[in-house]
Tab-separated table of C-alpha atoms and ligand atoms in Angstrom:
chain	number	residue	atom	x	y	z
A	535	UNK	CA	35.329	18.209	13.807
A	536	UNK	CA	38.061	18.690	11.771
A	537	UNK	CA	41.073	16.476	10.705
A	538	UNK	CA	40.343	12.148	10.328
A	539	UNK	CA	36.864	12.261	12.020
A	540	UNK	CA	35.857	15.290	9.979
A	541	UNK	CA	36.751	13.576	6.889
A	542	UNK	CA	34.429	10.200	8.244
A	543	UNK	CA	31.422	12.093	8.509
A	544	UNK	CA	30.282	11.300	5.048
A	545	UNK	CA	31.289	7.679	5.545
A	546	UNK	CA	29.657	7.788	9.105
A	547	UNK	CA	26.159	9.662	7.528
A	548	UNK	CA	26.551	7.143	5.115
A	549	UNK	CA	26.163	3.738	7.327
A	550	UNK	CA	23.313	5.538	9.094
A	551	UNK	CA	21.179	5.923	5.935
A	552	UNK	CA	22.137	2.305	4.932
A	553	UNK	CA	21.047	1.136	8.134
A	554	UNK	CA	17.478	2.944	8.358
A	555	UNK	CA	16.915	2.061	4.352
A	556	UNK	CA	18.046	-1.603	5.890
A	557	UNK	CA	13.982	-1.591	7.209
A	558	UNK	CA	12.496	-0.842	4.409
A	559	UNK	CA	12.493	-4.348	2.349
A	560	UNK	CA	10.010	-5.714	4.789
A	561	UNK	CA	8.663	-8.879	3.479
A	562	UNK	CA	5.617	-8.799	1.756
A	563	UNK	CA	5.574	-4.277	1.639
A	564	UNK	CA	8.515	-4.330	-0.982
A	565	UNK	CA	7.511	-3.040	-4.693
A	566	UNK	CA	11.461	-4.741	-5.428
A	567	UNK	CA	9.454	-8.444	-4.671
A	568	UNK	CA	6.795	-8.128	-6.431
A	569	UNK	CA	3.616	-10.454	-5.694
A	570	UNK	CA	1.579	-9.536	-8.349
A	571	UNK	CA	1.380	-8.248	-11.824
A	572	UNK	CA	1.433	-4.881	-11.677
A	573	UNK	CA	4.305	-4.759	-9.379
A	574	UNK	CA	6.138	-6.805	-11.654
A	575	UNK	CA	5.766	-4.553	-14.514
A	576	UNK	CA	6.331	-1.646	-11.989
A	577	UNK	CA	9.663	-3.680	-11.201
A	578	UNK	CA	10.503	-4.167	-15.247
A	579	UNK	CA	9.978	-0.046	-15.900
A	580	UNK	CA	12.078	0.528	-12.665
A	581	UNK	CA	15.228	-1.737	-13.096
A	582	UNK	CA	14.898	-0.378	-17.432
A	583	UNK	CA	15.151	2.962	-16.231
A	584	UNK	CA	17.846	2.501	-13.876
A	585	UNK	CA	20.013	0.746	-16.447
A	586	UNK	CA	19.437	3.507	-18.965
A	587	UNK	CA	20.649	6.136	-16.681
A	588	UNK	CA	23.563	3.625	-15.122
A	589	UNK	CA	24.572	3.604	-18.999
A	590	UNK	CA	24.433	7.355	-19.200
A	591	UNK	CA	26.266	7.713	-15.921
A	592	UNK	CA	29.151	5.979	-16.552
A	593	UNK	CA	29.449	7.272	-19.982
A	594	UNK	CA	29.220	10.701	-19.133
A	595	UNK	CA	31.404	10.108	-15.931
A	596	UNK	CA	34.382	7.628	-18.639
A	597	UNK	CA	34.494	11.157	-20.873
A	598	UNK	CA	34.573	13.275	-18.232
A	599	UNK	CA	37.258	11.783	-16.392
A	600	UNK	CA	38.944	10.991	-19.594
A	601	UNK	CA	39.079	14.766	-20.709
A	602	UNK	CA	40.322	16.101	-16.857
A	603	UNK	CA	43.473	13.812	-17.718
A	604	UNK	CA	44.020	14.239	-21.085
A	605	UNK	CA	43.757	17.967	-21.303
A	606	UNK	CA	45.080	19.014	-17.933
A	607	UNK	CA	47.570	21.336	-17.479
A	608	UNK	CA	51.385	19.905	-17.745
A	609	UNK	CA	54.942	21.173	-16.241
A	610	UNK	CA	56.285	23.059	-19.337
A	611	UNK	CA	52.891	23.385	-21.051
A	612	UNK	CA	51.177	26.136	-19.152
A	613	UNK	CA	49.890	28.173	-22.195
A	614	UNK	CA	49.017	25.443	-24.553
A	615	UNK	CA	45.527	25.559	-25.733
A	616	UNK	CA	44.203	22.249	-27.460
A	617	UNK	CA	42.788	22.843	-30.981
A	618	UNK	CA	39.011	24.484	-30.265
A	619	UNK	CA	36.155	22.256	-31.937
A	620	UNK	CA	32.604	24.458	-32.727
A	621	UNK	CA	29.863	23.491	-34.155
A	622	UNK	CA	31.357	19.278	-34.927
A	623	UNK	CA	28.635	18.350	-36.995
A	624	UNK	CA	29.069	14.263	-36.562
A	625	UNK	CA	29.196	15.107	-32.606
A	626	UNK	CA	26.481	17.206	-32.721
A	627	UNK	CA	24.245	14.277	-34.749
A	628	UNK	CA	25.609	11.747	-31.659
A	629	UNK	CA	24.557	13.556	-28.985
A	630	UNK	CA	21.270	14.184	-29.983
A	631	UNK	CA	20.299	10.899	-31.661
A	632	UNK	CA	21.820	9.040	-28.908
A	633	UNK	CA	19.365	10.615	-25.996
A	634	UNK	CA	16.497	9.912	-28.407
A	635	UNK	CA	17.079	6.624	-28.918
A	636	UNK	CA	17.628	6.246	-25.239
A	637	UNK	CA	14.258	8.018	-24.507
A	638	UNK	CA	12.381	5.606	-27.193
A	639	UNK	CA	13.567	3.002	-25.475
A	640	UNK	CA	12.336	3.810	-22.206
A	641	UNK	CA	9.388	4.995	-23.685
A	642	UNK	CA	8.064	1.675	-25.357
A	643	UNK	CA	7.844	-0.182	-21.961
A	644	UNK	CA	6.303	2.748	-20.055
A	645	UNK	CA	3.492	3.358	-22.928
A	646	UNK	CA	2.965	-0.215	-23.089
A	647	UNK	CA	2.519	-1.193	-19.285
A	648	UNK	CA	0.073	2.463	-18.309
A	649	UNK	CA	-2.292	1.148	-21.505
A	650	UNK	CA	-1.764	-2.529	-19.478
A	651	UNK	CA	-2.290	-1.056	-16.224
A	652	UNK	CA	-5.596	0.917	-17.127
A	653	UNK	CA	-6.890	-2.471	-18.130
A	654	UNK	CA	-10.731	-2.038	-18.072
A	655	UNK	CA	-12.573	-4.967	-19.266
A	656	UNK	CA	-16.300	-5.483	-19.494
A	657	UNK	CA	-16.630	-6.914	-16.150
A	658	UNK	CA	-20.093	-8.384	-16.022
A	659	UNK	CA	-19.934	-10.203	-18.707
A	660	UNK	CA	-16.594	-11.831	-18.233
A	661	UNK	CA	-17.814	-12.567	-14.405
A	662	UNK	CA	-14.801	-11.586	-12.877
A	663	UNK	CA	-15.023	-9.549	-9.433
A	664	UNK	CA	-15.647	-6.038	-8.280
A	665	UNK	CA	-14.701	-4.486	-5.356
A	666	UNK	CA	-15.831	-0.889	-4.440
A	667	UNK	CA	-13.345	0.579	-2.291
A	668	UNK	CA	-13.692	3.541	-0.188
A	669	UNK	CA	-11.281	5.584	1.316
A	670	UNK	CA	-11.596	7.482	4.352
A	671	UNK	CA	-9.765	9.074	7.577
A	672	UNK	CA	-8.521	7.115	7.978
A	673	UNK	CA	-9.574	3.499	7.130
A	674	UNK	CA	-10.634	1.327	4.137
A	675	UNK	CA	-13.932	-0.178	3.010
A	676	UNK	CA	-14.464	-2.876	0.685
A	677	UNK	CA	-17.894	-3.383	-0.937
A	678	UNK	CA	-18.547	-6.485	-2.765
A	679	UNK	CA	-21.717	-5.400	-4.916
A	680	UNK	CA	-21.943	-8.717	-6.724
A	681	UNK	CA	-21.448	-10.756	-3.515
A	682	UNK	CA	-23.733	-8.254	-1.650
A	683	UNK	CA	-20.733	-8.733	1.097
A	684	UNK	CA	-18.838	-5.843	2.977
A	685	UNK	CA	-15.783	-5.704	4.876
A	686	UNK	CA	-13.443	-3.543	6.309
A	687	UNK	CA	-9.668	-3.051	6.741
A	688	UNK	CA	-9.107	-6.742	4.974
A	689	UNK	CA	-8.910	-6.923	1.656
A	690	UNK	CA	-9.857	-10.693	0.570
A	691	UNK	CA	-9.232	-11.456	-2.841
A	692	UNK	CA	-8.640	-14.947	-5.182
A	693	UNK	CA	-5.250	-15.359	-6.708
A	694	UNK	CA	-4.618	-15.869	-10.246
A	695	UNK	CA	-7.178	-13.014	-11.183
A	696	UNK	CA	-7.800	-9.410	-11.585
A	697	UNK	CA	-10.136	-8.271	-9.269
A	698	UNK	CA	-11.099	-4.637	-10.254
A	699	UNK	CA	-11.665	-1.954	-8.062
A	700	UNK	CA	-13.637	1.001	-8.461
A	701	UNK	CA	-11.842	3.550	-5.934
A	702	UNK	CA	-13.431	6.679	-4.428
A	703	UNK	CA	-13.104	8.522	-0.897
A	704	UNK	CA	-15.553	9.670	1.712
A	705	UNK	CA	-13.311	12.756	2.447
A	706	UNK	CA	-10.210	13.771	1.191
A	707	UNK	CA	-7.589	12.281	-1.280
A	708	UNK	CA	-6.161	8.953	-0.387
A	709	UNK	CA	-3.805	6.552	-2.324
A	710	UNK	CA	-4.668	2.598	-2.095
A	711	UNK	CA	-1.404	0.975	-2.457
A	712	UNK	CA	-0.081	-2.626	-2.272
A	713	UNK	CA	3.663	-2.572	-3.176
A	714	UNK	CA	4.278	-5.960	-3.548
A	715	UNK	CA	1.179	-6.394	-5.905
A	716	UNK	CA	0.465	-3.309	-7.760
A	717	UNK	CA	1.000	0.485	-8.126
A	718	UNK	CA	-0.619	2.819	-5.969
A	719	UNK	CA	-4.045	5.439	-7.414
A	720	UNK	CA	-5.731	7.563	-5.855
A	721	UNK	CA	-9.075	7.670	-4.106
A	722	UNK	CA	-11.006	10.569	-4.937
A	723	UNK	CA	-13.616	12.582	-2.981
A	724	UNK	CA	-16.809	13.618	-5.411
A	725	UNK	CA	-17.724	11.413	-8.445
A	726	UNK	CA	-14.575	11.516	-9.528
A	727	UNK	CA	-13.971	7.329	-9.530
A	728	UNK	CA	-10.565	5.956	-10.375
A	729	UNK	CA	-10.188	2.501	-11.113
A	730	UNK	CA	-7.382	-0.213	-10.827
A	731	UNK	CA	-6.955	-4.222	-10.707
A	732	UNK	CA	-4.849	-6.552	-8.538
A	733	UNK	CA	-3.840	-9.824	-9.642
A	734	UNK	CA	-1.821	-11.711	-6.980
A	735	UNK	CA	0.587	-14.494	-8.214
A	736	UNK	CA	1.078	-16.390	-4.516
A	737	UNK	CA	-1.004	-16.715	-2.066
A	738	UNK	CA	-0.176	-14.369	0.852
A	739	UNK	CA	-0.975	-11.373	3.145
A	740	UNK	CA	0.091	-7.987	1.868
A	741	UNK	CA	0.677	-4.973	3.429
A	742	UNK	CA	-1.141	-1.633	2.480
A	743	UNK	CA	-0.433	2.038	2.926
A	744	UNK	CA	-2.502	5.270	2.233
A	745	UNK	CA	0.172	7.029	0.157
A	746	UNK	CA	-1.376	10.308	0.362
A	747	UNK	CA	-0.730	12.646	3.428
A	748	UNK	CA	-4.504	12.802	3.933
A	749	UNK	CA	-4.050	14.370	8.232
A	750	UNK	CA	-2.992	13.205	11.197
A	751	UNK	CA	-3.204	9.483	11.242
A	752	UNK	CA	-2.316	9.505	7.416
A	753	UNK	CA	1.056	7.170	8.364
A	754	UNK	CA	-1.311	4.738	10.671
A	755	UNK	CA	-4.151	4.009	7.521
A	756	UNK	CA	-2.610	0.709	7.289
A	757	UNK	CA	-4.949	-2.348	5.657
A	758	UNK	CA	-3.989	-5.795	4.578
A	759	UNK	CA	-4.477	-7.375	1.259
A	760	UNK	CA	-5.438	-11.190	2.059
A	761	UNK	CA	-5.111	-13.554	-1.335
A	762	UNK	CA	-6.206	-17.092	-1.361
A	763	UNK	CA	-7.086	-20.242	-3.604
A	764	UNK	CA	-9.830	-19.470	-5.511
A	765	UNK	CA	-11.852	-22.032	-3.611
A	766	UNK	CA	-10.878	-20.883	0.170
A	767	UNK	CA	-11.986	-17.154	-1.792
A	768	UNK	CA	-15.541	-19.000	-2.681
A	769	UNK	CA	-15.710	-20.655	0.786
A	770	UNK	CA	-15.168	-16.862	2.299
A	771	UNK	CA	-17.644	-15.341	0.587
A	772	UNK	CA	-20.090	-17.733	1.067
A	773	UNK	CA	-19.232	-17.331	5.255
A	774	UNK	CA	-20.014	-13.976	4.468
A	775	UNK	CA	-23.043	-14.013	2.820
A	776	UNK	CA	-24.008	-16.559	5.603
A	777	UNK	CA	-23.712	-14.063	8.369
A	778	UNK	CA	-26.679	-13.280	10.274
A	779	UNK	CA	-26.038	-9.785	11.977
A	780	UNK	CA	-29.026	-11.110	14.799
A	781	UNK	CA	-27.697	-14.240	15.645
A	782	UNK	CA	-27.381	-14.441	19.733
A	783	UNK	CA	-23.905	-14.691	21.048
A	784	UNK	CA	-23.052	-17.509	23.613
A	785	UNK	CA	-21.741	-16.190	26.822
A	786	UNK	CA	-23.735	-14.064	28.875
A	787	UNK	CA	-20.991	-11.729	28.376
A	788	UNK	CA	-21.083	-11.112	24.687
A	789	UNK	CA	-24.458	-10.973	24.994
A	790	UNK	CA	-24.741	-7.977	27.076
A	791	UNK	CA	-21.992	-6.619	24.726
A	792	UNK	CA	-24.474	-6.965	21.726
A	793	UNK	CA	-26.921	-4.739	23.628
A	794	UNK	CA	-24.345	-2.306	24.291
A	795	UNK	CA	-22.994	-2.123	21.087
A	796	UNK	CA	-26.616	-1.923	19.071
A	797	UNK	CA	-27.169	0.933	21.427
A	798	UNK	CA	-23.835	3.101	21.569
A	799	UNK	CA	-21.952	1.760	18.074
A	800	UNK	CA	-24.342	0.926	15.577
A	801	UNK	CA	-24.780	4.698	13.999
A	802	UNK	CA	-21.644	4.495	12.986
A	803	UNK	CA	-20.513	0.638	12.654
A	804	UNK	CA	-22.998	-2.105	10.474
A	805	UNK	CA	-22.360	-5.606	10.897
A	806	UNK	CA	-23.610	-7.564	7.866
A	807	UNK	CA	-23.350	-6.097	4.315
A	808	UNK	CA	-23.070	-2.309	4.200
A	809	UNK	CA	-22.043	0.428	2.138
A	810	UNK	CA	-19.287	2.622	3.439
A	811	UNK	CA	-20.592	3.991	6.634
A	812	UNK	CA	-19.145	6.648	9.154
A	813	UNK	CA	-17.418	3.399	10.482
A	814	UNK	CA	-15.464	0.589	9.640
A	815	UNK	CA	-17.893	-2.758	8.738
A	816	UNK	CA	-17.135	-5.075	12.060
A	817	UNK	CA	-19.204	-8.194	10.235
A	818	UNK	CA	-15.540	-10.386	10.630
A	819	UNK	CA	-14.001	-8.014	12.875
A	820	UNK	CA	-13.301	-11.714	15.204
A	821	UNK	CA	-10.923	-12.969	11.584
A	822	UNK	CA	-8.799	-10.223	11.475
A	823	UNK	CA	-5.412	-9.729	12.818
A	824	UNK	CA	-5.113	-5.968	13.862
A	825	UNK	CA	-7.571	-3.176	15.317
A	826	UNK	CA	-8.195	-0.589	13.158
A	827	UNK	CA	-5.465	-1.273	11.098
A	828	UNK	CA	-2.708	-1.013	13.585
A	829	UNK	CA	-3.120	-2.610	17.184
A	830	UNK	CA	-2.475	-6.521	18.036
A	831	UNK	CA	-5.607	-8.008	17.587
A	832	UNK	CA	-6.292	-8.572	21.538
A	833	UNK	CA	-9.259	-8.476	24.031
A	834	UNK	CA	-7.015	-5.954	26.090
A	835	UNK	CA	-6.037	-3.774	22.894
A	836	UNK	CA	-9.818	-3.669	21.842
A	837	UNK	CA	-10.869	-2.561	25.443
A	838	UNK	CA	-8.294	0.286	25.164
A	839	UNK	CA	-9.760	1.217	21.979
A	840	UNK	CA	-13.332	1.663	22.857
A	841	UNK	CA	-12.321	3.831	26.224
A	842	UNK	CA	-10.053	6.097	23.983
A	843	UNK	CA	-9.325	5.875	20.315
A	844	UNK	CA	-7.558	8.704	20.035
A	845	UNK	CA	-4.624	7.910	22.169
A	846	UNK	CA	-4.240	5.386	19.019
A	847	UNK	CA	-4.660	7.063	16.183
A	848	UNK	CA	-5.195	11.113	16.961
A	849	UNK	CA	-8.049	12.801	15.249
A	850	UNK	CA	-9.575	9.757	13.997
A	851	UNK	CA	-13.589	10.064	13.861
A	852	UNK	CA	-14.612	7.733	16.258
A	853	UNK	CA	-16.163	9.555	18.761
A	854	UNK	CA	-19.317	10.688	20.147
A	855	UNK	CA	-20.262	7.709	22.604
A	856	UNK	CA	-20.048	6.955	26.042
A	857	UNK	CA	-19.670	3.345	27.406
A	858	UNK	CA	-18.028	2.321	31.196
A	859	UNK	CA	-15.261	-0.296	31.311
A	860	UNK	CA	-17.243	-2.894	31.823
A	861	UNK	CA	-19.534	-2.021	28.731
A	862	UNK	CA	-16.121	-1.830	26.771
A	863	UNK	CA	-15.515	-5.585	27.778
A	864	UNK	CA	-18.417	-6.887	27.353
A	865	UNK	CA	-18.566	-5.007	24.069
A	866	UNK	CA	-15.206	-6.265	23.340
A	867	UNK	CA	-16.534	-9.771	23.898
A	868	UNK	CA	-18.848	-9.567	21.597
A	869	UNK	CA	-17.072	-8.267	18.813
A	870	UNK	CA	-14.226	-10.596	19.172
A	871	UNK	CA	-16.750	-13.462	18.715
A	872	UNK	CA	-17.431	-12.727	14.969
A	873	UNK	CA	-15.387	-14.969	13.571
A	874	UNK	CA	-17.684	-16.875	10.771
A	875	UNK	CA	-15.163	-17.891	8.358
A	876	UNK	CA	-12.577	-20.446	8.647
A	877	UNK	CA	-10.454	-18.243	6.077
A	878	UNK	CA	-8.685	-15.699	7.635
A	879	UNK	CA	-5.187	-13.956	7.466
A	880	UNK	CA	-3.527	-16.421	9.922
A	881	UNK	CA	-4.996	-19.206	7.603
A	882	UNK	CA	-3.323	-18.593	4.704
A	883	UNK	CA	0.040	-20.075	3.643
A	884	UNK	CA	2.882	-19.273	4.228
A	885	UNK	CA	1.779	-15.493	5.215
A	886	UNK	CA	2.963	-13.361	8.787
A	887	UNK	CA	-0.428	-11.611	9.080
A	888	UNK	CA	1.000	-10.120	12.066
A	889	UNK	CA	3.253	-7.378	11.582
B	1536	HEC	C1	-19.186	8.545	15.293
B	1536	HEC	C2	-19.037	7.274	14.719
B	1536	HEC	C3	-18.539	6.113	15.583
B	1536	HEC	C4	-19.073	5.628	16.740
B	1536	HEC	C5	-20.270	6.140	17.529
B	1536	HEC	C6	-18.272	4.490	17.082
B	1536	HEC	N1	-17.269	4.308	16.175
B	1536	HEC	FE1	-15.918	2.814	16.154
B	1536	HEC	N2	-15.021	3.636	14.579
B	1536	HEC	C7	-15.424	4.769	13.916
B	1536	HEC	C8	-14.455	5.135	12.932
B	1536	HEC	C9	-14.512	6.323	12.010
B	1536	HEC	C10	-13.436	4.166	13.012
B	1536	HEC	C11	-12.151	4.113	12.159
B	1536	HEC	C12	-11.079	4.732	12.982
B	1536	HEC	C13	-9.789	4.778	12.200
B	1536	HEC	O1	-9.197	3.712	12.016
B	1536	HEC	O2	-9.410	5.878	11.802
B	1536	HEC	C14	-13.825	3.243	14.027
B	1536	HEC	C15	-13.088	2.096	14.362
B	1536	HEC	C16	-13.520	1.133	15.242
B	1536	HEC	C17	-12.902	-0.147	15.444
B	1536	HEC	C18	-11.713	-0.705	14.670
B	1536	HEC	C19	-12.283	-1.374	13.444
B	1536	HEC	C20	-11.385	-2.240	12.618
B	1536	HEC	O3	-11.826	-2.591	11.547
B	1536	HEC	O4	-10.283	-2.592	13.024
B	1536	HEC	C21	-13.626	-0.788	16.383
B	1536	HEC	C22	-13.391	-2.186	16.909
B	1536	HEC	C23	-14.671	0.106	16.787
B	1536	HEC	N3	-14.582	1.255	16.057
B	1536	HEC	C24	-15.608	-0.186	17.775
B	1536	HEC	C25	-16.556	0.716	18.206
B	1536	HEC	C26	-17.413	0.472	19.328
B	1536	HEC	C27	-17.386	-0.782	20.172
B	1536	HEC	C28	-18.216	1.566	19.452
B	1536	HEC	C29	-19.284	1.823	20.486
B	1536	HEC	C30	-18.866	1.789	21.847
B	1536	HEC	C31	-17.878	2.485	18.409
B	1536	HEC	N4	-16.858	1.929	17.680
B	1536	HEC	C32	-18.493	3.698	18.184
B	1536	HEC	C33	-16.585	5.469	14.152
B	1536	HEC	C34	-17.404	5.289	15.240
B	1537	CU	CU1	-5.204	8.394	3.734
């Protein structure tokens, strides 16, 4: 590849890279539109620090090119030296106060905002909510210990509030992050218990990553962050609390699907309040919009699941079972049916729950 086409290949590796970094300002997954406090701070710090170093660039890059001109070698001048300069005292005093002043500047902000971020209020007396969230391979559980309500996957939370979480992990390290609402933390295995808050300004469904090559699956841990009025947030949790994990399905169908499922799933998967089990908490499992995180919420997909998980999501620790098609549907009509709240991802404004 030499001549013209060789000299395009930067230009041509180029347009690639733009293209691919093209998909990355997905709607609602972008820490550059921030949705929530934290990611508008995280915004602040980022576009402060990229001035700063802009600055320094084209400084740096203005003398630079300005002393390749000046000083280069001319027709009739090949043995000049310029005047050497050692040891310029004034220069010397520039160039170091200048980077210092530059780094106090970027310090300020980025002391300010971590003591902001850390933000740990007295949270019972204040009443403002809790959420205990687990991480594990390679899902997300969300305990509500005030509400005595647990979910999975679906993150509900008011807007126009911090709701604190106290993060830990089942297994190994995670990272619980929401770009467009707030910076990511880890979830630790052990007592080690890190804690963060979200506050989302708009109402909306936002997209969450693990952030933490934790195996496998680690790029399919995917959960949703669903933010609401404060009063479709009280209507939810009352739904929730209102669940009753015995209550008889209609058809005939879902009905034999309970039986199945209290015989071949219920080790593993609660329905009602829980605390983090081996299994995701399938109390709404009807209100969300994706299976296990990733699949179109379906009848079909759900079927597919049950019969083999792993095709999905390989290594995953759903296993250990044994149920024929026709358990899988019934199952599968069952679970579908537990839809108790009128407050779901599709409800809210404005939002594309479905990736
Ligand atoms: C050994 C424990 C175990 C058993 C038994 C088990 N599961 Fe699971 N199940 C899991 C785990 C772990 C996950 C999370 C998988 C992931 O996303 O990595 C899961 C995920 C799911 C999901 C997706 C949940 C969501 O929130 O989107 C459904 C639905 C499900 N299981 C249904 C079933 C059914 C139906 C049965 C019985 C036929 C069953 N499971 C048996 C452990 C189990
Ligand atoms: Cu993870």
């Amino acid at each position: 590849m030499r001549g013209w086409m060789g000299k395009l290949r930067p230009v041509f590796i180029f347009s690639v890279l733009v293209l691919f970094l093209a998909g990355c300002g997905e709607e609602n997954l972008s820490a550059l539109k921030p949705k929530g406090y934290g990611a508008d701070l995280l915004l602040d710090l980022m576009v402060i620090s990229l001035a700063i170093m802009t600055f320094v660039f084209v400084v740096v890059m203005a003398i630079y090119i300005f002393v390749l001109i000046r000083y280069r070698r001319k027709k009739g001048e090949e043995n000049y030296i310029p005047k050497q300069t050692e040891g310029n005292k004034s220069l010397e005093i520039i160039w170091t106060v200048i980077p210092v002043l530059l780094l106090l500047i970027l310090a300020v902000p980025t002391v300010q905002a971590t003591f902001d971020l850390a933000d740990e209020k007295p949270r019972e007396e204040d009443g403002s909510i809790t959420v205990e969230v687990t991480g594990n391979q390679y899902w997300w559980h969300f305990n509500y210990p005030d509400q005595e309500i647990s979910t999975s996957q679906d993150l509900y939370i008011p807007t126009g509030e911090r709701v604190y979480l106290d993060m830990k992990s089942s297994d190994v390290i995670h990272s619980f992050w929401v770009p467009s609402i707030a910076g990511k933390m880890d979830t630790n295995p052990g007592d080690n218990e890190n804690t963060m808050y979200l506050e989302a300004y708009e109402e909306g469904v936002y997209w969450g990553h693990c952030a933490e090559l934790c195996g496998q699956s680690h790029s399919l841990m995917d959960f949703r962050v669903v933010a609401v009025s404060s009063e479709e947030y009280d209507q939810w949790v009352s739904d929730m609390q209102n669940i009753d994990p015995e209550a008889t399905p209609e058809t005939a169908s879902a009905k034999d699907g309970k039986k199945a499922f209290e015989n071949s799933c219920m080790g593993c998967h609660a329905i009602g309040n829980s605390p983090a089990g081996v299994g995701p908490n399938l109390s709404n499992f009807g209100n969300r919009t994706k299976i296990a995180g990733i699949l179109d919420h379906n009848k079909e997909n759900l079927v597919d699941w049950i019969m083999d998980p792993d095709q999905f999501k390989p290594g995953n620790k759903m296993e250990g079972y044994n149920v024929s098609e026709k358990e899988a549907q019934q199952i599968a009509d069952y679970l579908m049916q537990l839809d108790h709240s009128e407050v779901t991802p599709d409800s809210v404004n404005g939002s594309s729950g479905k990736k």
